[in-house]
Tab-separated table of C-alpha atoms in Angstrom:
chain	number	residue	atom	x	y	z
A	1	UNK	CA	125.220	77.709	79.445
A	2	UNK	CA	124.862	79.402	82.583
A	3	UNK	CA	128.240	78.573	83.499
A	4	UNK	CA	131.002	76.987	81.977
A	5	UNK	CA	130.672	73.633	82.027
A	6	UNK	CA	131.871	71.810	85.218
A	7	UNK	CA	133.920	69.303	83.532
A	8	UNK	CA	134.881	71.702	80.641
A	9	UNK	CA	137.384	72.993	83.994
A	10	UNK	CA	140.600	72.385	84.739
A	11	UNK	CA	139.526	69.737	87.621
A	12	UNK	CA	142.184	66.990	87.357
A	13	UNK	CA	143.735	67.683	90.585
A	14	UNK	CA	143.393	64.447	93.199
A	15	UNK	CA	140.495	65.856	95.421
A	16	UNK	CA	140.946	66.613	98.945
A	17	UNK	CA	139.097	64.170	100.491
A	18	UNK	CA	136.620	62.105	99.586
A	19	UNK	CA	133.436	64.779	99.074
A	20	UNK	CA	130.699	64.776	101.993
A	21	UNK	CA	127.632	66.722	101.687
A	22	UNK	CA	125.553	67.371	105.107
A	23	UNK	CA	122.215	69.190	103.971
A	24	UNK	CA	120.664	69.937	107.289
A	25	UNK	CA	116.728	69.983	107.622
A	26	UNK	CA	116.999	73.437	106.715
A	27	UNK	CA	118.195	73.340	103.728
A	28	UNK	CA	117.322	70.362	102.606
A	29	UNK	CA	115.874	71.399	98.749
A	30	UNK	CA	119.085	73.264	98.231
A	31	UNK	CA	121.282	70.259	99.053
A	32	UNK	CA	119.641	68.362	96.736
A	33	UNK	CA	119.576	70.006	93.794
A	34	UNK	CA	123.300	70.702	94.644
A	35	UNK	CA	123.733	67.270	94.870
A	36	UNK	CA	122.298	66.129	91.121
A	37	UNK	CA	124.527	68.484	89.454
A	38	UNK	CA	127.496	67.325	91.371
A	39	UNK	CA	126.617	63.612	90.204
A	40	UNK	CA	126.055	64.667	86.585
A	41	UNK	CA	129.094	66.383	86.586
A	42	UNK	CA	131.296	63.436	87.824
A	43	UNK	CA	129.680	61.205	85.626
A	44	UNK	CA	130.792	62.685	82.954
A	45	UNK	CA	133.767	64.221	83.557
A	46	UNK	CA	137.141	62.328	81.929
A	47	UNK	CA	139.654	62.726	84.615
A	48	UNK	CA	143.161	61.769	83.818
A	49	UNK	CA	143.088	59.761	87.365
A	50	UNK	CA	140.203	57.819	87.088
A	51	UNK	CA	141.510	54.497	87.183
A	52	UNK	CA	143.836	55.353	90.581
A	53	UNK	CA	141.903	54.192	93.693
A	54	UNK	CA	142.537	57.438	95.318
A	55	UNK	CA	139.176	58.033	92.941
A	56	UNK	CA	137.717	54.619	93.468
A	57	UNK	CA	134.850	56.703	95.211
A	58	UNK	CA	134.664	59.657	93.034
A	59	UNK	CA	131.721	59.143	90.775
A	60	UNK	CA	128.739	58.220	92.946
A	61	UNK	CA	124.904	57.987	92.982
A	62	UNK	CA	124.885	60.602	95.393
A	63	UNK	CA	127.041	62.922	97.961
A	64	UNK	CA	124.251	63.455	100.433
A	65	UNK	CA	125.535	62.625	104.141
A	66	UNK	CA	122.652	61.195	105.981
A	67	UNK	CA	122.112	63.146	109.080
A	68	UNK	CA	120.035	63.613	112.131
A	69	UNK	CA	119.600	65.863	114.544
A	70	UNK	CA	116.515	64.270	116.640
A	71	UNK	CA	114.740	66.130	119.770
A	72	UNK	CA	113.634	64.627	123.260
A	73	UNK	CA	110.689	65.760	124.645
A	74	UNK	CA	112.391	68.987	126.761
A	75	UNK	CA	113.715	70.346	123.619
A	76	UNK	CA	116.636	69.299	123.908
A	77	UNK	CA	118.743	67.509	120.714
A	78	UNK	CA	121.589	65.386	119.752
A	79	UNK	CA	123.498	65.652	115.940
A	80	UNK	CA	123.776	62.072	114.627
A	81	UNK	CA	125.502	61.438	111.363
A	82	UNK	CA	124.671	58.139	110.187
A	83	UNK	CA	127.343	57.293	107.082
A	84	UNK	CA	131.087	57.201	107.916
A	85	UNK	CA	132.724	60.839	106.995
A	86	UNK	CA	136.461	59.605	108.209
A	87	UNK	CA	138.895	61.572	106.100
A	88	UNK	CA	135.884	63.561	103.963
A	89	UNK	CA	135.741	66.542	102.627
A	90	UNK	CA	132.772	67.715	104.339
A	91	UNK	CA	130.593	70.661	103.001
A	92	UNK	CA	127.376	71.507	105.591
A	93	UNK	CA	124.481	73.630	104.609
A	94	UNK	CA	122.652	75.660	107.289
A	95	UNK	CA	119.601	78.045	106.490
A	96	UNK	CA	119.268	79.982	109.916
A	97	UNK	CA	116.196	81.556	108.677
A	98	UNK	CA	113.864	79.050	107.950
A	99	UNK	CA	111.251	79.456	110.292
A	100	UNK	CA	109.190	76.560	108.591
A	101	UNK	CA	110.085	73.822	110.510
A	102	UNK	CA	109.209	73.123	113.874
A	103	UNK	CA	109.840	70.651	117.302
A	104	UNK	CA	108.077	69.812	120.129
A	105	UNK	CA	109.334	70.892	123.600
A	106	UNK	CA	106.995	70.357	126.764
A	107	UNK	CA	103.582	69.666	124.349
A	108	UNK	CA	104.111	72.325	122.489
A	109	UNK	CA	105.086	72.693	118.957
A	110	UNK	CA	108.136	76.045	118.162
A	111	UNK	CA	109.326	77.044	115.004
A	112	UNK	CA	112.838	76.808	115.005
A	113	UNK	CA	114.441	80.134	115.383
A	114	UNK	CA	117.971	80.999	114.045
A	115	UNK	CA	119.251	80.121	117.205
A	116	UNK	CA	118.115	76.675	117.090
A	117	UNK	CA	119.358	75.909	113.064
A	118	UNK	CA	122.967	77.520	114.650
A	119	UNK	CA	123.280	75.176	117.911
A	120	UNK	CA	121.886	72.316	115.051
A	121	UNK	CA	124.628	72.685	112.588
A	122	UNK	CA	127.396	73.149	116.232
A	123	UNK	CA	125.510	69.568	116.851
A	124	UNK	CA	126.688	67.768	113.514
A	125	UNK	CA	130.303	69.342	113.649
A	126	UNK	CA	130.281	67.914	117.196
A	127	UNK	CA	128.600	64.529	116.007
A	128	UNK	CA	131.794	64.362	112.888
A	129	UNK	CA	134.292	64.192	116.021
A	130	UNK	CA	137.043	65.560	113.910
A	131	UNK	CA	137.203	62.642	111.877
A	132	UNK	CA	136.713	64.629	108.731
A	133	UNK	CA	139.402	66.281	106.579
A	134	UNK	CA	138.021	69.004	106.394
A	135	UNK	CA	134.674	71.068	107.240
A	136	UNK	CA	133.323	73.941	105.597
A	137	UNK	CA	130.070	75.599	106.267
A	138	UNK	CA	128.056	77.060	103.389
A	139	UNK	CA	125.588	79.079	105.733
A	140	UNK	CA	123.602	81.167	103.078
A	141	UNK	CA	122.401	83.957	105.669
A	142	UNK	CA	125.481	84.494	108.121
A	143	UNK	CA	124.008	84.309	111.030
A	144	UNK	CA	123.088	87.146	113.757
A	145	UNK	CA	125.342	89.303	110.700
A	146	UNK	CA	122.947	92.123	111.656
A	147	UNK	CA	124.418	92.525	115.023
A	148	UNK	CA	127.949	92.832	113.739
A	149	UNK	CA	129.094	96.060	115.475
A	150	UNK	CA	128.390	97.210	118.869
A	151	UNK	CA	126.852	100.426	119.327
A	152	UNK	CA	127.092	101.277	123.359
A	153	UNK	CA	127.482	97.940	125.648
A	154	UNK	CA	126.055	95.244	123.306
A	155	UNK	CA	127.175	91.857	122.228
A	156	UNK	CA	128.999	91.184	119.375
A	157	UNK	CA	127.083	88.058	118.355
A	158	UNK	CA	128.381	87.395	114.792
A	159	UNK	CA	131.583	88.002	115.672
A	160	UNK	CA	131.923	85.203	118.304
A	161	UNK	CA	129.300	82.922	116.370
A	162	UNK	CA	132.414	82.880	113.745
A	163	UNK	CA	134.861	82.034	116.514
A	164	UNK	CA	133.304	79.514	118.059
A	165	UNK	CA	132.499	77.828	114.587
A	166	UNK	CA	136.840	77.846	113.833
A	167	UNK	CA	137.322	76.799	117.231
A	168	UNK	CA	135.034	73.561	116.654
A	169	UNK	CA	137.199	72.806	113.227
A	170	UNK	CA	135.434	74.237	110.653
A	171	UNK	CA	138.305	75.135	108.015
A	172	UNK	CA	136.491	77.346	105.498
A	173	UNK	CA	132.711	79.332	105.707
A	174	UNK	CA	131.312	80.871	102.657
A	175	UNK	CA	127.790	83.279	102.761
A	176	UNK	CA	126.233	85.666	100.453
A	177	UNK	CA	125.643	89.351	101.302
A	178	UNK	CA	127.129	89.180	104.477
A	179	UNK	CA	125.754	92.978	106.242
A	180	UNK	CA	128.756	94.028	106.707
A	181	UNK	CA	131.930	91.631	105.533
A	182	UNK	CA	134.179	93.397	107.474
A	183	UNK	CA	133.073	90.750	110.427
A	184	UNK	CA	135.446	88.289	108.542
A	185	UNK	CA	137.763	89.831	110.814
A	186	UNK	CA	136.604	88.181	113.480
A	187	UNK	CA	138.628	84.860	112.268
A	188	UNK	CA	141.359	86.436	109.957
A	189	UNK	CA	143.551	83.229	109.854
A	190	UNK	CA	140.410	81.031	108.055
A	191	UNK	CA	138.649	81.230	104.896
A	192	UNK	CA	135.555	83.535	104.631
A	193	UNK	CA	133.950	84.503	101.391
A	194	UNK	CA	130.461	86.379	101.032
A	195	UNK	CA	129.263	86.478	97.515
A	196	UNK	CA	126.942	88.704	95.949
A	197	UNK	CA	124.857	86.998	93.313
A	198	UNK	CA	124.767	90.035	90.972
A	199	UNK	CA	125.029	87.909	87.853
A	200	UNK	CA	122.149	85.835	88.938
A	201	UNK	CA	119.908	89.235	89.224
A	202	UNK	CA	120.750	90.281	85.669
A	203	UNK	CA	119.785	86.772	84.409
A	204	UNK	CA	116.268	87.017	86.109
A	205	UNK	CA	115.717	90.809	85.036
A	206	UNK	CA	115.747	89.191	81.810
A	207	UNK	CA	113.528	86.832	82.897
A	208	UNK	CA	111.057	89.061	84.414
A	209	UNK	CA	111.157	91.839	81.407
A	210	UNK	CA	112.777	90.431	78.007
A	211	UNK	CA	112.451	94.156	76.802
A	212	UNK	CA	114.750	95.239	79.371
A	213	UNK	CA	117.625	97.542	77.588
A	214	UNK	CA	121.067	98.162	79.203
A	215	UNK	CA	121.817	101.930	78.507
A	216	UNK	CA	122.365	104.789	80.591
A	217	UNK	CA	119.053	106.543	79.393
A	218	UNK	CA	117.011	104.126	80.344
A	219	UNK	CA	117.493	102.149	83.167
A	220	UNK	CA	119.246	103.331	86.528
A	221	UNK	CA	120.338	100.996	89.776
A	222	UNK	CA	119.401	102.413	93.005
A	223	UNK	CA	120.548	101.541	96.354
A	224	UNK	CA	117.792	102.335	99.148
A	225	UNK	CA	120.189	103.119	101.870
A	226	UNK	CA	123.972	104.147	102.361
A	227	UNK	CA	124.844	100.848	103.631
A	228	UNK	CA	124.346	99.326	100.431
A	229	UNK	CA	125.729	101.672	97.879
A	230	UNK	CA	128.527	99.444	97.181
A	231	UNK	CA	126.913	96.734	96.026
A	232	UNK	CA	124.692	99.268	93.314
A	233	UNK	CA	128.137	100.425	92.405
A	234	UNK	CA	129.486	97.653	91.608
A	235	UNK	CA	126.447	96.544	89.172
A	236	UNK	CA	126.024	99.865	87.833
A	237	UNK	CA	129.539	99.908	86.865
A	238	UNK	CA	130.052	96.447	85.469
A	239	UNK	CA	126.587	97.378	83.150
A	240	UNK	CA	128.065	100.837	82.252
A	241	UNK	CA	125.084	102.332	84.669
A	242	UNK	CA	124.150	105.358	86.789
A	243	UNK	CA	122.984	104.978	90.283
A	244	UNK	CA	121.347	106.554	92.976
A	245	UNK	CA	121.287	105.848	96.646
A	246	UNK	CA	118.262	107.303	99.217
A	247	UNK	CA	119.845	108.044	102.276
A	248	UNK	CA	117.567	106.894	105.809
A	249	UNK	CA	116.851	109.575	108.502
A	250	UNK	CA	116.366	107.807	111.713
A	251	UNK	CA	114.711	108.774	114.810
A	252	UNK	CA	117.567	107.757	117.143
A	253	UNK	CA	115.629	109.100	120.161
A	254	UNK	CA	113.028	105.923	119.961
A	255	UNK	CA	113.974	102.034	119.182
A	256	UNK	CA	110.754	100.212	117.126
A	257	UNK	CA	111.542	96.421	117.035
A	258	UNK	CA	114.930	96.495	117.867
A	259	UNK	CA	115.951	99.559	115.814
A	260	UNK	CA	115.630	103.455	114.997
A	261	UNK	CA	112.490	103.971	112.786
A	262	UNK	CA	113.158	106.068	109.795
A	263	UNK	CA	111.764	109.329	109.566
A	264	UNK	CA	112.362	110.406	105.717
A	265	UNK	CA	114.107	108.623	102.421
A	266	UNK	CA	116.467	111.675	101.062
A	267	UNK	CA	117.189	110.548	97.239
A	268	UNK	CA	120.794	111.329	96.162
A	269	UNK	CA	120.981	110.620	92.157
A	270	UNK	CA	120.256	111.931	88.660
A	271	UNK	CA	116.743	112.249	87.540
A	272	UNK	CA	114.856	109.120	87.234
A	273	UNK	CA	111.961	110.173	85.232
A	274	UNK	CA	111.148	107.918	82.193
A	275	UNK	CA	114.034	105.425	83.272
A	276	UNK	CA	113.534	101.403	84.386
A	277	UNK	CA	114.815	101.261	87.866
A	278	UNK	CA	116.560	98.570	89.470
A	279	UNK	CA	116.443	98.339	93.516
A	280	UNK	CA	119.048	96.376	95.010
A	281	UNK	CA	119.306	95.199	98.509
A	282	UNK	CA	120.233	92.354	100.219
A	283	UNK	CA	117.087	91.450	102.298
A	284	UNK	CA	113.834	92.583	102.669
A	285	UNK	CA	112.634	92.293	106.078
A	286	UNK	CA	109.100	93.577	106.904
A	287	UNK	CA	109.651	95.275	103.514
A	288	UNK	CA	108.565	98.799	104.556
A	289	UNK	CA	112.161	100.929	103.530
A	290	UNK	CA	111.929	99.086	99.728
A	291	UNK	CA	108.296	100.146	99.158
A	292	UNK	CA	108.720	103.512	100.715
A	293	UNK	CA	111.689	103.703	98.204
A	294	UNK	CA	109.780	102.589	95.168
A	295	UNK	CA	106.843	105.008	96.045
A	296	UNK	CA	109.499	107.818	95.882
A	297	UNK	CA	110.625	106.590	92.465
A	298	UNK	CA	107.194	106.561	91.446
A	299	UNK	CA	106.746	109.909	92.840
A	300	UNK	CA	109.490	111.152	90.595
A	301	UNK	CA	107.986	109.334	87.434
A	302	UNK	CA	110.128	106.603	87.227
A	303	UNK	CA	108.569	103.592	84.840
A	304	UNK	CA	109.088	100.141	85.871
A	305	UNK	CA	110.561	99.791	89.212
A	306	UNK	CA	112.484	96.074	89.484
A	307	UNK	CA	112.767	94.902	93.588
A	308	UNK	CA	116.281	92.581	94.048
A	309	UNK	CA	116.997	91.438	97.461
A	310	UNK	CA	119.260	88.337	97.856
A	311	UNK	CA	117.184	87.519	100.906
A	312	UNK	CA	113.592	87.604	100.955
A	313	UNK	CA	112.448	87.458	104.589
A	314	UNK	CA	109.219	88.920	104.392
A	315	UNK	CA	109.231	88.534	108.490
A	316	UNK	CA	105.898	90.611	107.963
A	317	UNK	CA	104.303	88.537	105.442
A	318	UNK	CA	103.165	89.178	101.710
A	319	UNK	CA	99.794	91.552	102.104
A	320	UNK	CA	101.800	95.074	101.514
A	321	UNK	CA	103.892	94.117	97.984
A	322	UNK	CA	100.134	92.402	97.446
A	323	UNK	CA	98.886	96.077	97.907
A	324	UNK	CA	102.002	98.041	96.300
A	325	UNK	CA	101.753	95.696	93.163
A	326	UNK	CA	97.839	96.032	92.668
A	327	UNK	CA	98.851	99.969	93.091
A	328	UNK	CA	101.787	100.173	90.551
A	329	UNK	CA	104.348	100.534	93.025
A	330	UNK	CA	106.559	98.175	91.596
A	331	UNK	CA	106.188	95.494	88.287
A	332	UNK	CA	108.721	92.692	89.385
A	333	UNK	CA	110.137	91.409	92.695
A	334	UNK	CA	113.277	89.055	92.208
A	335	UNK	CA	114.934	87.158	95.113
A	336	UNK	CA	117.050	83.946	95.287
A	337	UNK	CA	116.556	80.384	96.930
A	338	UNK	CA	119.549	80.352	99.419
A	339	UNK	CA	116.958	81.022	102.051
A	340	UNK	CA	113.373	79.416	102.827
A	341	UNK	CA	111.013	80.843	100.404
A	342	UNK	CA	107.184	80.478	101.803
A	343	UNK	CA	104.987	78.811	99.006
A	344	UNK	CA	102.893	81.569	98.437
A	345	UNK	CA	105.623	83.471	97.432
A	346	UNK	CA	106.673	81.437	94.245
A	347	UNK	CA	103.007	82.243	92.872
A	348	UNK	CA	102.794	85.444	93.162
A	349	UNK	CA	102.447	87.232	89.555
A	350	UNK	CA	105.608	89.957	90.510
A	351	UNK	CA	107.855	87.337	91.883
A	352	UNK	CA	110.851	85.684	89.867
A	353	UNK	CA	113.325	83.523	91.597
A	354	UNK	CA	116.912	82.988	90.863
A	355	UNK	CA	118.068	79.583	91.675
A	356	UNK	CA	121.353	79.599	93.050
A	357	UNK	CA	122.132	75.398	93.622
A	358	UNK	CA	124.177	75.442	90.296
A	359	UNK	CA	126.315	78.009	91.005
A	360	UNK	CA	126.692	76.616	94.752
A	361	UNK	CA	127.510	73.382	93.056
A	362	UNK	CA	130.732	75.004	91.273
A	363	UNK	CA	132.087	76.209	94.363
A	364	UNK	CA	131.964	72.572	95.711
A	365	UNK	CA	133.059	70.987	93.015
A	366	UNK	CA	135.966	73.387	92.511
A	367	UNK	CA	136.952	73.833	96.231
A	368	UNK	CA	137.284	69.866	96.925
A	369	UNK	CA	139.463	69.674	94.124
A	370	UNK	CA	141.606	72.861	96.027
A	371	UNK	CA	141.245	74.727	92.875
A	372	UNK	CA	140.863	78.292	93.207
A	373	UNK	CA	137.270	79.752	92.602
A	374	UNK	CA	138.486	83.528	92.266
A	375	UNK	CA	136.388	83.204	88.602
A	376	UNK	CA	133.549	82.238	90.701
A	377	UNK	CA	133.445	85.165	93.035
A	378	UNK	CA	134.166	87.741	90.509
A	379	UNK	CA	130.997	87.258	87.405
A	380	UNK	CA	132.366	89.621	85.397
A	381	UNK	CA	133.185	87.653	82.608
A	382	UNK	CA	129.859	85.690	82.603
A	383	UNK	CA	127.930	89.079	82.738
A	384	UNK	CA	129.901	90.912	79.699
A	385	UNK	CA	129.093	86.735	77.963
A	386	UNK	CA	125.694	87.220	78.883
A	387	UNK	CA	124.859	90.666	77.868
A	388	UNK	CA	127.192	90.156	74.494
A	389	UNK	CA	124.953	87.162	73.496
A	390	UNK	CA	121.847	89.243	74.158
A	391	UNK	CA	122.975	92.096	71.852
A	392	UNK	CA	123.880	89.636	69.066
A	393	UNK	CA	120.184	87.922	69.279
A	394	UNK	CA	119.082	91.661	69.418
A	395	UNK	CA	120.914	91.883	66.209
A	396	UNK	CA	119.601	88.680	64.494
């Protein structure tokens, strides 16, 4: 199994409270496939207090809060929460980024903007009136976490999105590939934990190319900027790996878009000629610095080029990995579902998608039963399962 089984855990700890989970709009697909693997799991689970009516409530159809967060005709909105949450343990999920939905204000119809999901998920926390246990936020994308230092006189927006989230209640917030998760230091004295779903990438590079073969000589994991090298390190390591890292020249005289274009990609690594190469990012935004990276792989004669990105944003839309595909640029593209993921997208012949709701649902599971979930954020021993029952098929 993907994981070990939920109720093969040492759960028999009385919960917390009694579990609470508020899906916003946003997110709503992702709640709900949270949600069925929560119920499955507590259906079948044999804890040692079922019978005590602190757990009269702890095997249900369903876990799903029902919320609303409903718009008059300025634009303006209230959070409603329409089933009784007093003394729950509340888990919310927020996707800032998906620009899919939309509300009317003055006639006209806006896509909701990162902004809007934020002040939307402020307006249910507001709407629970501290009657809750406890709240924690499961926000996928932090967000604004790419304005998380100040360079000159700027604002610090992540920073006091995180404060003002602590200050409202919220106990605990976990993300995945926060940009820089230093920003948890905005709210030292609360929980913060940003997850990288390595484990999840190695799993669909299976996926995507069965033949794939972990060894030095043949495949290499390549981080496209400086900022990221950690994150390559850390999988190139753990698979007994080189890696490489291309290193962005910016034109810090002119600002395109609300940053410094890059001039040049200088590659820093061990010759990549005849090797599988794995790119691994956390988003791709208009997508430009990952192609421009996999045409300088190609340019060196690397063979398959595999694109990883925890977050695909494709702010830009699909047309250019359209073109770079059609021109050999790169054979596989492989991001998760914590974050909207436009239709088109899924049916793309280059695109595999790791689903990340079961591994979402452990967390839940394990954190309303205050267990610790240090296994969860460190995959190690999954990956070294995984790849070990790979070999011994490769044997059979």
């Amino acid at each position: 199994m993907e994981f070990q089984s939920a109720f093969e855990r040492n759960l028999e700890t009385i919960p917390v409270g009694e579990l609470g989970i508020i899906a916003l709009k946003s997110c709503e697909a992702l709640g709900e496939k949270i949600n069925a693997h929560i119920v499955q799991w507590r259906r079948e689970r044999e804890h040692e207090h079922r019978n005590s009516p602190l757990l009269q409530h702890y095997a249900r159809d369903s876990y799903l809060v029902k919320t609303a967060v409903p718009r008059f005709g300025s634009g303006e909105a209230k959070g409603v929460i329409h089933d009784s949450v007093r003394g729950d343990d509340l888990y919310i999920l927020v996707d800032v980024c998906n620009y899919s939905l939309t509300y009317p204000m003055f006639g006209i119809q806006n896509h909701m903007s990162p902004d809007d999901h934020f002040q939307d998920l402020k307006r249910v926390i507001a709407a629970v009136g501290g009657k809750a246990r406890r709240i924690n936020v499961i926000m996928p994308f932090l967000y604004e976490s790419r304005q998380h230092k100040r360079n000159g006189r700027e604002s610090l927006d992540c920073a006091l999105a995180l404060q003002e989230l602590v200050k409202m209640g919220v106990d605990n917030i976990i993300t995945f590939d926060a940009h820089d998760p230093r920003v948890q230091n905005a709210i030292p004295l609360h929980g913060f934990e940003t997850i990288h779903p390595v484990y999840q990438f190695i799993k669909g590079l299976f996926r995507a190319a069965p033949d794939l073969e972990i060894s030095p000589e043949r495949l290499l994991i390549i981080s496209p900027d400086e900022g990221g090298a950690k994150r390559a390190i850390y999988m190139a390591n753990i698979l007994g790996l080189d890696m490489g890292m291309f290193y962005k020249r910016r034109d810090y005289a002119h600002i395109v878009s609300g940053r410094n274009p890059i001039v040049a990609h200088e590659f820093l690594g061990s010759d990549v000629a005849g090797k599988d190469v794995v790119i691994l990012d956390d988003m791709i935004s208009s997508g430009d610095s990952v192609l421009e990276v996999a045409k300088e792989l190609k340019s060196r004669h690397a063979s398959r080029i595999f694109i990883c990105a925890t977050f695909g944003l494709f702010t830009n839309g699909l047309k250019k990995f359209d073109d770079a595909y059609q021109q050999g640029l790169f054979d596989s593209m492989l991001t998760t579902n914590l974050i909207y993921q436009r239709p088109e997208l899924l049916e793309k012949p280059y695109y595999t998608g790791c689903d990340m709701s079961k591994y979402i649902a452990l967390l839940i599971d394990t954190l309303n039963h205050d267990g610790s979930i240090s296994d969860l954020l460190n995959p190690t021993g999954r990956i070294n399962n995984f790849l070990a029952k790979k070999n011994q098929k490769k044997r059979l």
